[in-house]
């Protein structure tokens, strides 16, 4: 894909029109998407609560990892294509690529897997760093 003026063009130079859907709540938990209005609204608040409920941050991290592995599967992408979508927007947390003050490759596990799932279905991926370092806005969806 490339742009020309106000158009997005595919590899053949033809206009590409985005018919997309959001994969919200996959790589960044958002309280309002978690089926209710909880006392914890941000990703970090939700994770901290799970750590208490599970008895450790290690168990909460494993839950989070399993959530991310199973939230989006090949059937999900096939169904989205069948519904006419040609792209997915992926809100993610910068902490997937930054751990303990150092760069991390952890997030690539999920992004690379999504690319492999989407490629055969010709689904484009729009990455959205929804929770950036320093908080880009006052909304709880930015994990501030």
PDB file of C-alpha atoms in Angstrom:
ATOM      1  CA  UNK A   1       0.000   0.000   0.000  1.00  0.00           C
ATOM      2  CA  UNK A   2       1.017   3.573  -0.568  1.00  0.00           C
ATOM      3  CA  UNK A   3      -0.647   6.938  -0.640  1.00  0.00           C
ATOM      4  CA  UNK A   4      -1.055   9.323  -3.532  1.00  0.00           C
ATOM      5  CA  UNK A   5      -2.648  12.582  -2.554  1.00  0.00           C
ATOM      6  CA  UNK A   6      -5.695  11.626  -0.513  1.00  0.00           C
ATOM      7  CA  UNK A   7      -5.931   8.068  -1.862  1.00  0.00           C
ATOM      8  CA  UNK A   8      -4.576   4.786  -0.582  1.00  0.00           C
ATOM      9  CA  UNK A   9      -3.335   2.652  -3.468  1.00  0.00           C
ATOM     10  CA  UNK A  10      -2.668  -1.080  -3.579  1.00  0.00           C
ATOM     11  CA  UNK A  11       0.425  -2.658  -5.172  1.00  0.00           C
ATOM     12  CA  UNK A  12      -1.214  -2.416  -8.621  1.00  0.00           C
ATOM     13  CA  UNK A  13      -1.763   1.329  -8.160  1.00  0.00           C
ATOM     14  CA  UNK A  14      -5.527   0.936  -7.776  1.00  0.00           C
ATOM     15  CA  UNK A  15      -7.506   2.733  -5.059  1.00  0.00           C
ATOM     16  CA  UNK A  16      -7.889   0.711  -1.887  1.00  0.00           C
ATOM     17  CA  UNK A  17     -10.898   1.402   0.296  1.00  0.00           C
ATOM     18  CA  UNK A  18     -10.628   0.409   3.921  1.00  0.00           C
ATOM     19  CA  UNK A  19     -13.509  -1.673   5.240  1.00  0.00           C
ATOM     20  CA  UNK A  20     -12.238  -2.296   8.714  1.00  0.00           C
ATOM     21  CA  UNK A  21     -13.096  -3.453  12.156  1.00  0.00           C
ATOM     22  CA  UNK A  22     -11.404  -2.953  15.504  1.00  0.00           C
ATOM     23  CA  UNK A  23      -9.730  -5.745  17.494  1.00  0.00           C
ATOM     24  CA  UNK A  24     -10.244  -3.717  20.667  1.00  0.00           C
ATOM     25  CA  UNK A  25      -9.627  -5.249  24.071  1.00  0.00           C
ATOM     26  CA  UNK A  26      -7.158  -7.771  22.661  1.00  0.00           C
ATOM     27  CA  UNK A  27      -3.754  -6.183  23.315  1.00  0.00           C
ATOM     28  CA  UNK A  28      -5.028  -3.381  25.537  1.00  0.00           C
ATOM     29  CA  UNK A  29      -7.822  -4.013  28.002  1.00  0.00           C
ATOM     30  CA  UNK A  30     -10.386  -1.239  28.242  1.00  0.00           C
ATOM     31  CA  UNK A  31     -12.797  -1.191  31.160  1.00  0.00           C
ATOM     32  CA  UNK A  32     -15.823  -0.168  29.133  1.00  0.00           C
ATOM     33  CA  UNK A  33     -15.289  -3.189  26.856  1.00  0.00           C
ATOM     34  CA  UNK A  34     -15.070  -5.619  29.779  1.00  0.00           C
ATOM     35  CA  UNK A  35     -18.835  -6.060  30.159  1.00  0.00           C
ATOM     36  CA  UNK A  36     -19.516  -3.498  32.822  1.00  0.00           C
ATOM     37  CA  UNK A  37     -18.504  -0.443  34.745  1.00  0.00           C
ATOM     38  CA  UNK A  38     -15.868  -1.668  37.195  1.00  0.00           C
ATOM     39  CA  UNK A  39     -13.790   0.164  39.767  1.00  0.00           C
ATOM     40  CA  UNK A  40     -10.795  -0.671  37.567  1.00  0.00           C
ATOM     41  CA  UNK A  41     -11.056   1.051  34.208  1.00  0.00           C
ATOM     42  CA  UNK A  42      -7.540   0.916  32.787  1.00  0.00           C
ATOM     43  CA  UNK A  43      -5.463  -2.010  31.580  1.00  0.00           C
ATOM     44  CA  UNK A  44      -3.139  -1.649  34.558  1.00  0.00           C
ATOM     45  CA  UNK A  45      -6.007  -1.501  37.043  1.00  0.00           C
ATOM     46  CA  UNK A  46      -7.552  -4.609  35.532  1.00  0.00           C
ATOM     47  CA  UNK A  47      -4.194  -6.436  35.549  1.00  0.00           C
ATOM     48  CA  UNK A  48      -3.508  -5.428  39.157  1.00  0.00           C
ATOM     49  CA  UNK A  49      -6.928  -6.721  40.190  1.00  0.00           C
ATOM     50  CA  UNK A  50      -6.255 -10.042  38.434  1.00  0.00           C
ATOM     51  CA  UNK A  51      -2.919 -10.268  40.260  1.00  0.00           C
ATOM     52  CA  UNK A  52      -4.761 -10.043  43.569  1.00  0.00           C
ATOM     53  CA  UNK A  53      -7.476 -12.477  42.466  1.00  0.00           C
ATOM     54  CA  UNK A  54      -4.966 -15.034  41.127  1.00  0.00           C
ATOM     55  CA  UNK A  55      -2.551 -14.516  44.014  1.00  0.00           C
ATOM     56  CA  UNK A  56       0.433 -13.342  41.934  1.00  0.00           C
ATOM     57  CA  UNK A  57       1.472 -11.155  39.022  1.00  0.00           C
ATOM     58  CA  UNK A  58       2.972 -14.259  37.394  1.00  0.00           C
ATOM     59  CA  UNK A  59      -0.443 -15.932  37.219  1.00  0.00           C
ATOM     60  CA  UNK A  60      -2.071 -12.715  36.010  1.00  0.00           C
ATOM     61  CA  UNK A  61       0.607 -12.386  33.313  1.00  0.00           C
ATOM     62  CA  UNK A  62      -0.045 -15.962  32.182  1.00  0.00           C
ATOM     63  CA  UNK A  63      -3.783 -15.224  31.992  1.00  0.00           C
ATOM     64  CA  UNK A  64      -3.032 -12.102  29.948  1.00  0.00           C
ATOM     65  CA  UNK A  65      -0.758 -14.129  27.629  1.00  0.00           C
ATOM     66  CA  UNK A  66      -3.387 -16.841  27.127  1.00  0.00           C
ATOM     67  CA  UNK A  67      -6.039 -14.177  26.528  1.00  0.00           C
ATOM     68  CA  UNK A  68      -3.869 -12.697  23.778  1.00  0.00           C
ATOM     69  CA  UNK A  69      -3.163 -16.091  22.214  1.00  0.00           C
ATOM     70  CA  UNK A  70      -6.834 -17.062  22.029  1.00  0.00           C
ATOM     71  CA  UNK A  71      -8.710 -13.789  21.517  1.00  0.00           C
ATOM     72  CA  UNK A  72      -7.945 -13.780  17.790  1.00  0.00           C
ATOM     73  CA  UNK A  73      -7.691 -17.074  15.914  1.00  0.00           C
ATOM     74  CA  UNK A  74      -7.816 -18.093  12.259  1.00  0.00           C
ATOM     75  CA  UNK A  75     -11.592 -18.591  12.408  1.00  0.00           C
ATOM     76  CA  UNK A  76     -11.920 -14.975  13.609  1.00  0.00           C
ATOM     77  CA  UNK A  77     -10.053 -13.650  10.585  1.00  0.00           C
ATOM     78  CA  UNK A  78     -11.912 -15.956   8.172  1.00  0.00           C
ATOM     79  CA  UNK A  79     -15.227 -14.750   9.596  1.00  0.00           C
ATOM     80  CA  UNK A  80     -14.188 -11.097   9.284  1.00  0.00           C
ATOM     81  CA  UNK A  81     -13.247 -11.603   5.646  1.00  0.00           C
ATOM     82  CA  UNK A  82     -16.568 -13.387   5.004  1.00  0.00           C
ATOM     83  CA  UNK A  83     -18.345 -10.354   6.467  1.00  0.00           C
ATOM     84  CA  UNK A  84     -16.587  -8.110   3.919  1.00  0.00           C
ATOM     85  CA  UNK A  85     -13.845  -6.590   6.041  1.00  0.00           C
ATOM     86  CA  UNK A  86     -10.432  -6.028   4.464  1.00  0.00           C
ATOM     87  CA  UNK A  87      -8.587  -4.575   7.450  1.00  0.00           C
ATOM     88  CA  UNK A  88      -8.304  -4.790  11.207  1.00  0.00           C
ATOM     89  CA  UNK A  89      -7.268  -1.998  13.551  1.00  0.00           C
ATOM     90  CA  UNK A  90      -5.122  -3.205  16.443  1.00  0.00           C
ATOM     91  CA  UNK A  91      -4.956  -0.961  19.524  1.00  0.00           C
ATOM     92  CA  UNK A  92      -1.934  -1.978  21.584  1.00  0.00           C
ATOM     93  CA  UNK A  93      -0.002  -0.943  24.669  1.00  0.00           C
ATOM     94  CA  UNK A  94       3.557   0.340  24.347  1.00  0.00           C
ATOM     95  CA  UNK A  95       4.510  -1.973  27.215  1.00  0.00           C
ATOM     96  CA  UNK A  96       4.338  -4.875  24.757  1.00  0.00           C
ATOM     97  CA  UNK A  97       7.586  -3.464  23.384  1.00  0.00           C
ATOM     98  CA  UNK A  98       9.050  -2.001  26.577  1.00  0.00           C
ATOM     99  CA  UNK A  99       9.723  -4.041  29.739  1.00  0.00           C
ATOM    100  CA  UNK A 100      11.520  -2.901  32.890  1.00  0.00           C
ATOM    101  CA  UNK A 101      12.942   0.194  31.218  1.00  0.00           C
ATOM    102  CA  UNK A 102      14.327  -1.729  28.236  1.00  0.00           C
ATOM    103  CA  UNK A 103      13.116  -2.483  24.689  1.00  0.00           C
ATOM    104  CA  UNK A 104      11.308  -5.807  24.412  1.00  0.00           C
ATOM    105  CA  UNK A 105      10.288  -8.054  21.527  1.00  0.00           C
ATOM    106  CA  UNK A 106       7.360  -9.578  23.447  1.00  0.00           C
ATOM    107  CA  UNK A 107       4.701  -7.797  21.407  1.00  0.00           C
ATOM    108  CA  UNK A 108       5.999  -9.180  18.128  1.00  0.00           C
ATOM    109  CA  UNK A 109       4.767 -12.633  19.149  1.00  0.00           C
ATOM    110  CA  UNK A 110       1.189 -11.385  18.864  1.00  0.00           C
ATOM    111  CA  UNK A 111       1.650  -9.028  15.908  1.00  0.00           C
ATOM    112  CA  UNK A 112       3.617 -11.601  13.877  1.00  0.00           C
ATOM    113  CA  UNK A 113       0.946 -14.211  14.570  1.00  0.00           C
ATOM    114  CA  UNK A 114      -1.778 -11.789  13.445  1.00  0.00           C
ATOM    115  CA  UNK A 115       0.134 -11.046  10.231  1.00  0.00           C
ATOM    116  CA  UNK A 116       0.367 -14.789   9.530  1.00  0.00           C
ATOM    117  CA  UNK A 117      -3.382 -15.173  10.166  1.00  0.00           C
ATOM    118  CA  UNK A 118      -4.378 -12.179   8.030  1.00  0.00           C
ATOM    119  CA  UNK A 119      -2.068 -12.700   5.038  1.00  0.00           C
ATOM    120  CA  UNK A 120      -3.979 -15.604   3.404  1.00  0.00           C
ATOM    121  CA  UNK A 121      -7.246 -13.668   3.805  1.00  0.00           C
ATOM    122  CA  UNK A 122      -5.778 -10.451   2.347  1.00  0.00           C
ATOM    123  CA  UNK A 123      -6.674  -8.525   5.502  1.00  0.00           C
ATOM    124  CA  UNK A 124      -4.558  -5.418   6.160  1.00  0.00           C
ATOM    125  CA  UNK A 125      -3.462  -4.505   9.678  1.00  0.00           C
ATOM    126  CA  UNK A 126      -3.540  -0.961  11.051  1.00  0.00           C
ATOM    127  CA  UNK A 127      -1.412  -0.700  14.193  1.00  0.00           C
ATOM    128  CA  UNK A 128      -2.621   1.813  16.791  1.00  0.00           C
ATOM    129  CA  UNK A 129      -0.348   2.517  19.767  1.00  0.00           C
ATOM    130  CA  UNK A 130      -3.393   3.263  21.894  1.00  0.00           C
ATOM    131  CA  UNK A 131      -1.433   3.491  25.147  1.00  0.00           C
ATOM    132  CA  UNK A 132       1.726   5.469  24.452  1.00  0.00           C
ATOM    133  CA  UNK A 133       4.435   6.376  26.974  1.00  0.00           C
ATOM    134  CA  UNK A 134       3.529   9.514  28.881  1.00  0.00           C
ATOM    135  CA  UNK A 135      -0.194   9.098  28.110  1.00  0.00           C
ATOM    136  CA  UNK A 136      -1.387  10.817  24.984  1.00  0.00           C
ATOM    137  CA  UNK A 137      -4.785  11.805  26.392  1.00  0.00           C
ATOM    138  CA  UNK A 138      -6.751  11.741  29.670  1.00  0.00           C
ATOM    139  CA  UNK A 139      -8.942   8.755  28.695  1.00  0.00           C
ATOM    140  CA  UNK A 140      -8.810   5.532  30.697  1.00  0.00           C
ATOM    141  CA  UNK A 141      -8.521   3.634  27.405  1.00  0.00           C
ATOM    142  CA  UNK A 142      -4.938   4.981  27.208  1.00  0.00           C
ATOM    143  CA  UNK A 143      -4.036   3.276  30.509  1.00  0.00           C
ATOM    144  CA  UNK A 144      -3.291   6.509  32.313  1.00  0.00           C
TER     145      UNK A 144
END
